[in-house]
Amino acid sequence: MRSQMLFFGSRCERLCMMQFSLISLIPLLLSHLQDSASPDFDAQSSASVPPSSLKSSDRSSLLAYMGLPLQIFGKGSLFGPYTPLQQLDILADHDRTRSYLVGSTNSLLLQQRDRYSDILINLDDSSITISSPSLRTALALSAADRRWIDFLTQTVTSTWDPKNPSRPTTLAYMGSEEFIRLQFEEYLLALLASVKHHLYLSPPARNPTPPTQHQLHHTHDTPDPIQDFNPDWLSFWQGTPSYALFLRTTDPHLFDIVEPRHPTAGALSVEDIQRRITQQIATLQLDSKVAATRENLGKHFVTGQKKVSTAFEKLWGDIEVLREAQKRKAEAAGEVGSAR
């Protein structure tokens, strides 16, 4: 995605560590940062060619065949884990720098967040602010994504050792750093395979490769695994040079190598609905205001579908009333500010 991501924090070491930790979740990216220092660099795009062979027992060979690392930093992109004020002109030049991941300890960037960031990660108060509504929609998690991230966070939390964060309390693989990285690797491989499978099932006008008789026969009968991923995020990605490079340098049948299936794919469940409601309540900071209704909702889940519907209607009614109250309060504050 082409966005401006700003990390802010008063501790320089933690600021840089968090950014490197983030990009390290994309397999092989740390060893392919040759284009990250300037928005004018684009060596990866010009040098990349489709792999001529695959050795499935070799992890590096498999990752390269699947198109990893994805091109995150290329023409028009910048990675600056500690960005000095002298580079602000580069960040503000949107014709030259269309996306970036940068960090700063200077509160000047925090004060001008709307100018220098679409996404602001404030490490001092542990907050994330996404200013663009369309970007916020694209970054929302699908039901399968929520199941996946819940599984990951619960596994890490249940094995976390505050005295020694580098290893789980169980001294086992589950919850370890390697476990976390391989979960992200599995997710990305499943995503890339699902994208290719989606193109395989698409009408010929959208498919860059000629359809086969087998494809034409199964187009309407085979479920599309891409539906378990966020379609808005995929639309954003499909408009980037990273996606174009991925199509150009990978085999159209990657789904024959890696199963095109979300790691936690499945139909919408009661747990998914409860998780969605919890997220909405947390987003609106309504925990104390609708606690009684939420408790009542949990009881109704056990007694039957009719009562569940009634409880949902009551909950959403409470949320909408409070949402409108917050909106009116914000509008009133804006009018007072304008009058001043």
Short mmCIF file of C-alpha atoms in Angstrom, two decimals:
data_model
loop_
_atom_site.label_atom_id
_atom_site.label_comp_id
_atom_site.label_asym_id
_atom_site.label_seq_id
_atom_site.Cartn_x
_atom_site.Cartn_y
_atom_site.Cartn_z
CA MET A 1 0.00 0.00 0.00
CA ARG A 2 1.17 3.56 -0.75
CA SER A 3 0.86 5.41 2.53
CA GLN A 4 2.85 7.69 4.83
CA MET A 5 3.57 5.92 8.13
CA LEU A 6 5.16 7.88 10.95
CA PHE A 7 6.53 6.38 14.17
CA PHE A 8 6.97 8.83 17.03
CA GLY A 9 8.71 8.19 20.33
CA SER A 10 10.98 9.93 22.81
CA ARG A 11 13.37 6.96 23.09
CA CYS A 12 15.47 6.67 19.94
CA GLU A 13 16.56 3.05 20.47
CA ARG A 14 13.00 1.80 20.96
CA LEU A 15 11.80 3.93 18.06
CA CYS A 16 14.20 2.28 15.60
CA MET A 17 13.78 -1.20 17.07
CA MET A 18 10.00 -1.12 16.59
CA GLN A 19 10.32 -0.19 12.91
CA PHE A 20 12.90 -2.87 12.16
CA SER A 21 10.78 -5.39 14.06
CA LEU A 22 7.80 -4.46 11.90
CA ILE A 23 9.49 -4.86 8.53
CA SER A 24 11.21 -8.05 9.70
CA LEU A 25 7.78 -9.72 9.69
CA ILE A 26 7.91 -9.72 5.88
CA PRO A 27 10.20 -12.63 4.95
CA LEU A 28 13.57 -11.66 3.44
CA LEU A 29 12.80 -7.91 3.50
CA LEU A 30 15.57 -7.02 5.96
CA SER A 31 18.17 -8.35 3.53
CA HIS A 32 16.65 -6.46 0.57
CA LEU A 33 16.64 -2.82 1.68
CA GLN A 34 18.90 -1.57 -1.11
CA ASP A 35 16.21 0.81 -2.41
CA SER A 36 14.99 2.09 0.96
CA ALA A 37 17.35 5.03 1.52
CA SER A 38 15.93 7.29 -1.20
CA PRO A 39 12.68 7.60 -3.17
CA ASP A 40 14.80 7.77 -6.32
CA PHE A 41 16.16 4.21 -6.00
CA ASP A 42 14.49 1.33 -7.86
CA ALA A 43 17.09 -1.40 -8.33
CA GLN A 44 14.87 -4.30 -7.23
CA SER A 45 12.23 -3.64 -9.87
CA SER A 46 14.68 -3.47 -12.75
CA ALA A 47 16.76 -6.44 -11.59
CA SER A 48 13.93 -8.83 -10.66
CA VAL A 49 13.23 -11.75 -13.00
CA PRO A 50 10.97 -14.78 -12.55
CA PRO A 51 12.78 -17.67 -10.80
CA SER A 52 13.83 -20.37 -13.25
CA SER A 53 13.64 -23.21 -10.74
CA LEU A 54 12.14 -24.23 -7.42
CA LYS A 55 13.59 -26.40 -4.69
CA SER A 56 10.67 -26.92 -2.32
CA SER A 57 12.91 -28.28 0.44
CA ASP A 58 14.90 -25.02 0.41
CA ARG A 59 13.03 -22.25 2.28
CA SER A 60 14.87 -19.43 0.48
CA SER A 61 14.08 -20.97 -2.90
CA LEU A 62 10.41 -21.35 -1.99
CA LEU A 63 10.07 -17.79 -0.72
CA ALA A 64 11.76 -16.36 -3.82
CA TYR A 65 9.53 -18.46 -6.09
CA MET A 66 6.46 -17.11 -4.28
CA GLY A 67 7.55 -13.51 -4.95
CA LEU A 68 9.05 -12.64 -1.58
CA PRO A 69 10.17 -10.24 -0.40
CA LEU A 70 7.39 -8.01 -1.71
CA GLN A 71 8.65 -4.66 -2.96
CA ILE A 72 7.82 -2.36 -0.05
CA PHE A 73 10.49 0.25 -0.75
CA GLY A 74 11.14 1.17 -4.36
CA LYS A 75 10.60 4.13 -6.67
CA GLY A 76 8.81 6.86 -4.71
CA SER A 77 9.26 5.14 -1.32
CA LEU A 78 11.51 5.78 1.66
CA PHE A 79 12.49 4.04 4.89
CA GLY A 80 14.04 6.28 7.53
CA PRO A 81 13.96 4.74 11.02
CA TYR A 82 15.43 7.97 12.43
CA THR A 83 14.57 10.90 10.18
CA PRO A 84 16.25 14.29 10.82
CA LEU A 85 14.48 17.59 10.21
CA GLN A 86 16.68 18.12 7.15
CA GLN A 87 14.67 15.42 5.35
CA LEU A 88 11.24 16.95 5.94
CA ASP A 89 11.33 18.53 2.48
CA ILE A 90 11.65 15.04 0.97
CA LEU A 91 8.66 13.79 2.98
CA ALA A 92 6.57 16.80 1.96
CA ASP A 93 7.39 16.38 -1.75
CA HIS A 94 4.51 14.04 -2.64
CA ASP A 95 5.40 14.03 -6.33
CA ARG A 96 8.75 12.48 -5.47
CA THR A 97 7.92 10.62 -2.24
CA ARG A 98 4.55 8.89 -2.45
CA SER A 99 4.99 6.56 0.52
CA TYR A 100 7.33 6.10 3.44
CA LEU A 101 7.98 4.51 6.81
CA VAL A 102 9.88 6.94 9.04
CA GLY A 103 10.55 7.57 12.69
CA SER A 104 11.17 10.73 14.67
CA THR A 105 11.70 11.88 18.25
CA ASN A 106 10.88 15.50 17.33
CA SER A 107 7.46 16.71 18.50
CA LEU A 108 7.29 19.02 15.46
CA LEU A 109 6.17 16.08 13.33
CA LEU A 110 3.66 15.10 15.99
CA GLN A 111 2.16 18.58 15.91
CA GLN A 112 1.94 18.44 12.08
CA ARG A 113 0.72 14.84 11.92
CA ASP A 114 -1.88 15.58 9.25
CA ARG A 115 0.83 16.85 6.92
CA TYR A 116 3.38 14.12 7.50
CA SER A 117 1.36 10.97 8.15
CA ASP A 118 -1.58 8.86 7.05
CA ILE A 119 -0.79 6.49 9.91
CA LEU A 120 0.75 7.74 13.17
CA ILE A 121 2.14 5.26 15.69
CA ASN A 122 2.84 7.06 18.95
CA LEU A 123 5.05 4.82 21.06
CA ASP A 124 4.91 7.13 24.07
CA ASP A 125 1.17 6.65 24.59
CA SER A 126 0.82 3.34 22.68
CA SER A 127 -1.69 4.72 20.18
CA ILE A 128 -2.28 4.34 16.45
CA THR A 129 -4.06 7.07 14.48
CA ILE A 130 -5.23 6.47 10.90
CA SER A 131 -6.31 9.78 9.40
CA SER A 132 -7.72 8.56 6.08
CA PRO A 133 -11.18 6.91 6.20
CA SER A 134 -10.49 4.88 3.05
CA LEU A 135 -7.18 3.69 4.48
CA ARG A 136 -8.90 2.82 7.76
CA THR A 137 -11.36 0.66 5.82
CA ALA A 138 -8.57 -1.02 3.88
CA LEU A 139 -6.70 -1.85 7.08
CA ALA A 140 -9.73 -3.35 8.81
CA LEU A 141 -9.50 -7.06 9.57
CA SER A 142 -11.76 -9.61 7.94
CA ALA A 143 -13.45 -12.21 10.15
CA ALA A 144 -10.72 -14.72 9.28
CA ASP A 145 -8.03 -12.09 9.95
CA ARG A 146 -9.46 -11.48 13.43
CA ARG A 147 -9.41 -15.18 14.20
CA TRP A 148 -5.81 -15.37 13.01
CA ILE A 149 -4.54 -12.38 15.00
CA ASP A 150 -6.49 -13.49 18.09
CA PHE A 151 -4.87 -16.91 17.92
CA LEU A 152 -1.44 -15.31 17.56
CA THR A 153 -1.82 -12.77 20.37
CA GLN A 154 -3.43 -15.25 22.76
CA THR A 155 -0.63 -17.73 22.17
CA VAL A 156 2.04 -15.11 22.81
CA THR A 157 0.25 -13.61 25.83
CA SER A 158 -0.31 -16.97 27.50
CA THR A 159 3.39 -17.87 27.22
CA TRP A 160 4.88 -14.40 27.85
CA ASP A 161 7.64 -14.17 30.43
CA PRO A 162 8.16 -10.53 31.53
CA LYS A 163 11.44 -11.47 33.16
CA ASN A 164 12.78 -12.91 29.90
CA PRO A 165 10.74 -11.71 26.90
CA SER A 166 13.07 -13.50 24.49
CA ARG A 167 11.66 -16.93 25.35
CA PRO A 168 8.22 -18.29 26.36
CA THR A 169 7.50 -19.48 29.89
CA THR A 170 7.03 -23.00 28.48
CA LEU A 171 10.52 -22.93 26.90
CA ALA A 172 8.78 -24.37 23.82
CA TYR A 173 8.24 -23.28 20.22
CA MET A 174 4.68 -21.94 20.69
CA GLY A 175 4.82 -18.23 21.45
CA SER A 176 8.50 -17.87 20.55
CA GLU A 177 9.91 -15.24 18.18
CA GLU A 178 10.38 -17.89 15.50
CA PHE A 179 6.76 -18.94 15.96
CA ILE A 180 5.55 -15.35 15.39
CA ARG A 181 7.66 -14.91 12.26
CA LEU A 182 6.51 -18.19 10.74
CA GLN A 183 2.87 -17.28 11.37
CA PHE A 184 3.32 -14.12 9.31
CA GLU A 185 5.20 -16.07 6.66
CA GLU A 186 2.39 -18.62 6.43
CA TYR A 187 -0.18 -15.81 6.18
CA LEU A 188 1.68 -14.03 3.37
CA LEU A 189 2.24 -17.23 1.39
CA ALA A 190 -1.47 -18.08 1.70
CA LEU A 191 -2.39 -14.56 0.58
CA LEU A 192 -0.13 -14.65 -2.48
CA ALA A 193 -1.36 -18.10 -3.48
CA SER A 194 -4.97 -16.96 -3.04
CA VAL A 195 -4.38 -13.92 -5.23
CA LYS A 196 -3.06 -16.14 -8.03
CA HIS A 197 -5.96 -18.54 -7.55
CA HIS A 198 -8.38 -15.61 -7.76
CA LEU A 199 -6.82 -14.54 -11.07
CA TYR A 200 -7.06 -18.14 -12.28
CA LEU A 201 -10.81 -18.10 -11.57
CA SER A 202 -11.34 -14.60 -12.97
CA PRO A 203 -12.90 -13.85 -16.37
CA PRO A 204 -10.37 -13.80 -19.23
CA ALA A 205 -10.48 -9.99 -19.41
CA ARG A 206 -8.95 -9.74 -15.93
CA ASN A 207 -6.70 -12.77 -16.18
CA PRO A 208 -3.26 -12.08 -17.71
CA THR A 209 -2.90 -15.73 -18.79
CA PRO A 210 -5.11 -17.56 -21.31
CA PRO A 211 -7.84 -19.70 -19.66
CA THR A 212 -7.68 -23.46 -19.94
CA GLN A 213 -10.64 -25.80 -20.45
CA HIS A 214 -10.20 -26.96 -16.83
CA GLN A 215 -10.34 -23.35 -15.68
CA LEU A 216 -13.45 -22.54 -17.71
CA HIS A 217 -15.19 -25.62 -16.35
CA HIS A 218 -14.42 -24.84 -12.67
CA THR A 219 -14.76 -21.04 -12.67
CA HIS A 220 -18.27 -21.07 -11.19
CA ASP A 221 -17.93 -24.22 -9.09
CA THR A 222 -14.78 -23.51 -7.07
CA PRO A 223 -14.98 -21.26 -3.98
CA ASP A 224 -12.66 -18.26 -4.11
CA PRO A 225 -10.30 -18.23 -1.08
CA ILE A 226 -9.56 -14.53 -1.60
CA GLN A 227 -12.91 -13.75 0.03
CA ASP A 228 -11.41 -14.46 3.46
CA PHE A 229 -9.02 -11.51 3.05
CA ASN A 230 -10.00 -7.83 3.16
CA PRO A 231 -11.08 -6.88 -0.41
CA ASP A 232 -10.43 -3.16 0.24
CA TRP A 233 -6.81 -3.89 1.18
CA LEU A 234 -6.41 -6.01 -1.94
CA SER A 235 -7.79 -3.19 -4.09
CA PHE A 236 -5.23 -0.80 -2.59
CA TRP A 237 -2.39 -3.24 -3.17
CA GLN A 238 -3.44 -3.94 -6.77
CA GLY A 239 -2.85 -0.29 -7.57
CA THR A 240 0.78 -0.31 -6.45
CA PRO A 241 4.09 -1.06 -8.24
CA SER A 242 4.59 -3.82 -5.69
CA TYR A 243 1.61 -5.74 -7.07
CA ALA A 244 2.69 -5.17 -10.67
CA LEU A 245 6.16 -6.52 -9.86
CA PHE A 246 4.63 -9.52 -8.10
CA LEU A 247 2.54 -10.38 -11.18
CA ARG A 248 5.49 -9.91 -13.52
CA THR A 249 7.96 -12.07 -11.61
CA THR A 250 5.85 -14.99 -10.34
CA ASP A 251 4.29 -18.08 -11.87
CA PRO A 252 0.51 -17.82 -12.49
CA HIS A 253 0.00 -21.16 -10.74
CA LEU A 254 1.55 -20.46 -7.34
CA PHE A 255 -1.49 -22.09 -5.78
CA ASP A 256 -0.11 -25.45 -6.95
CA ILE A 257 2.85 -24.90 -4.59
CA VAL A 258 1.11 -23.38 -1.55
CA GLU A 259 -2.53 -24.06 -0.71
CA PRO A 260 -4.66 -20.97 -1.50
CA ARG A 261 -6.43 -20.82 1.84
CA HIS A 262 -6.48 -18.32 4.68
CA PRO A 263 -4.73 -19.83 7.74
CA THR A 264 -7.93 -19.46 9.79
CA ALA A 265 -10.54 -19.65 7.04
CA GLY A 266 -14.07 -20.60 7.94
CA ALA A 267 -17.67 -19.48 8.10
CA LEU A 268 -18.79 -16.60 10.33
CA SER A 269 -19.34 -17.86 13.88
CA VAL A 270 -20.87 -16.55 17.09
CA GLU A 271 -17.34 -15.94 18.35
CA ASP A 272 -16.65 -13.75 15.30
CA ILE A 273 -19.76 -11.67 16.03
CA GLN A 274 -18.83 -11.27 19.68
CA ARG A 275 -15.31 -10.27 18.65
CA ARG A 276 -16.70 -7.66 16.24
CA ILE A 277 -18.96 -6.16 18.91
CA THR A 278 -16.10 -6.03 21.40
CA GLN A 279 -13.95 -4.20 18.84
CA GLN A 280 -16.71 -1.65 18.13
CA ILE A 281 -17.22 -1.00 21.83
CA ALA A 282 -13.49 -0.56 22.39
CA THR A 283 -13.21 1.78 19.38
CA LEU A 284 -15.98 4.03 20.70
CA GLN A 285 -14.74 3.72 24.30
CA LEU A 286 -18.17 2.60 25.44
CA ASP A 287 -17.15 -0.19 27.82
CA SER A 288 -18.67 1.33 30.93
CA LYS A 289 -21.70 2.73 29.13
CA VAL A 290 -22.95 -0.48 27.55
CA ALA A 291 -21.51 -3.00 29.98
CA ALA A 292 -24.94 -4.07 31.19
CA THR A 293 -26.22 -4.61 27.66
CA ARG A 294 -23.11 -6.58 26.69
CA GLU A 295 -23.51 -8.83 29.73
CA ASN A 296 -27.16 -9.37 28.81
CA LEU A 297 -26.08 -10.21 25.25
CA GLY A 298 -23.74 -12.93 26.53
CA LYS A 299 -26.59 -14.53 28.44
CA HIS A 300 -28.88 -14.48 25.41
CA PHE A 301 -26.32 -16.33 23.28
CA VAL A 302 -27.05 -19.41 25.36
CA THR A 303 -30.85 -19.24 25.29
CA GLY A 304 -31.62 -19.03 21.59
CA GLN A 305 -31.48 -17.17 18.29
CA LYS A 306 -34.59 -15.06 18.89
CA LYS A 307 -33.25 -13.60 22.09
CA VAL A 308 -29.89 -13.06 20.42
CA SER A 309 -31.56 -10.85 17.81
CA THR A 310 -33.33 -8.85 20.51
CA ALA A 311 -30.10 -8.36 22.43
CA PHE A 312 -28.26 -7.28 19.26
CA GLU A 313 -30.92 -4.69 18.48
CA LYS A 314 -30.66 -3.28 22.00
CA LEU A 315 -26.85 -3.17 21.86
CA TRP A 316 -26.66 -1.50 18.45
CA GLY A 317 -29.34 0.97 19.54
CA ASP A 318 -27.25 1.96 22.56
CA ILE A 319 -24.13 2.27 20.43
CA GLU A 320 -25.85 4.43 17.79
CA VAL A 321 -27.31 6.76 20.44
CA LEU A 322 -23.90 7.23 22.03
CA ARG A 323 -22.23 7.60 18.62
CA GLU A 324 -24.63 10.43 17.73
CA ALA A 325 -24.03 12.06 21.12
CA GLN A 326 -20.28 11.97 20.52
CA LYS A 327 -20.77 13.40 17.03
CA ARG A 328 -22.90 16.29 18.31
CA LYS A 329 -20.38 16.97 21.06
CA ALA A 330 -17.54 17.11 18.52
CA GLU A 331 -19.54 19.42 16.23
CA ALA A 332 -20.34 21.72 19.14
CA ALA A 333 -16.66 21.86 20.10
CA GLY A 334 -15.79 22.71 16.50
CA GLU A 335 -18.29 25.54 16.42
CA VAL A 336 -16.90 26.97 19.68
CA GLY A 337 -13.39 26.77 18.26
CA SER A 338 -14.45 28.59 15.07
CA ALA A 339 -16.17 31.32 17.05
CA ARG A 340 -12.98 31.94 18.97
#
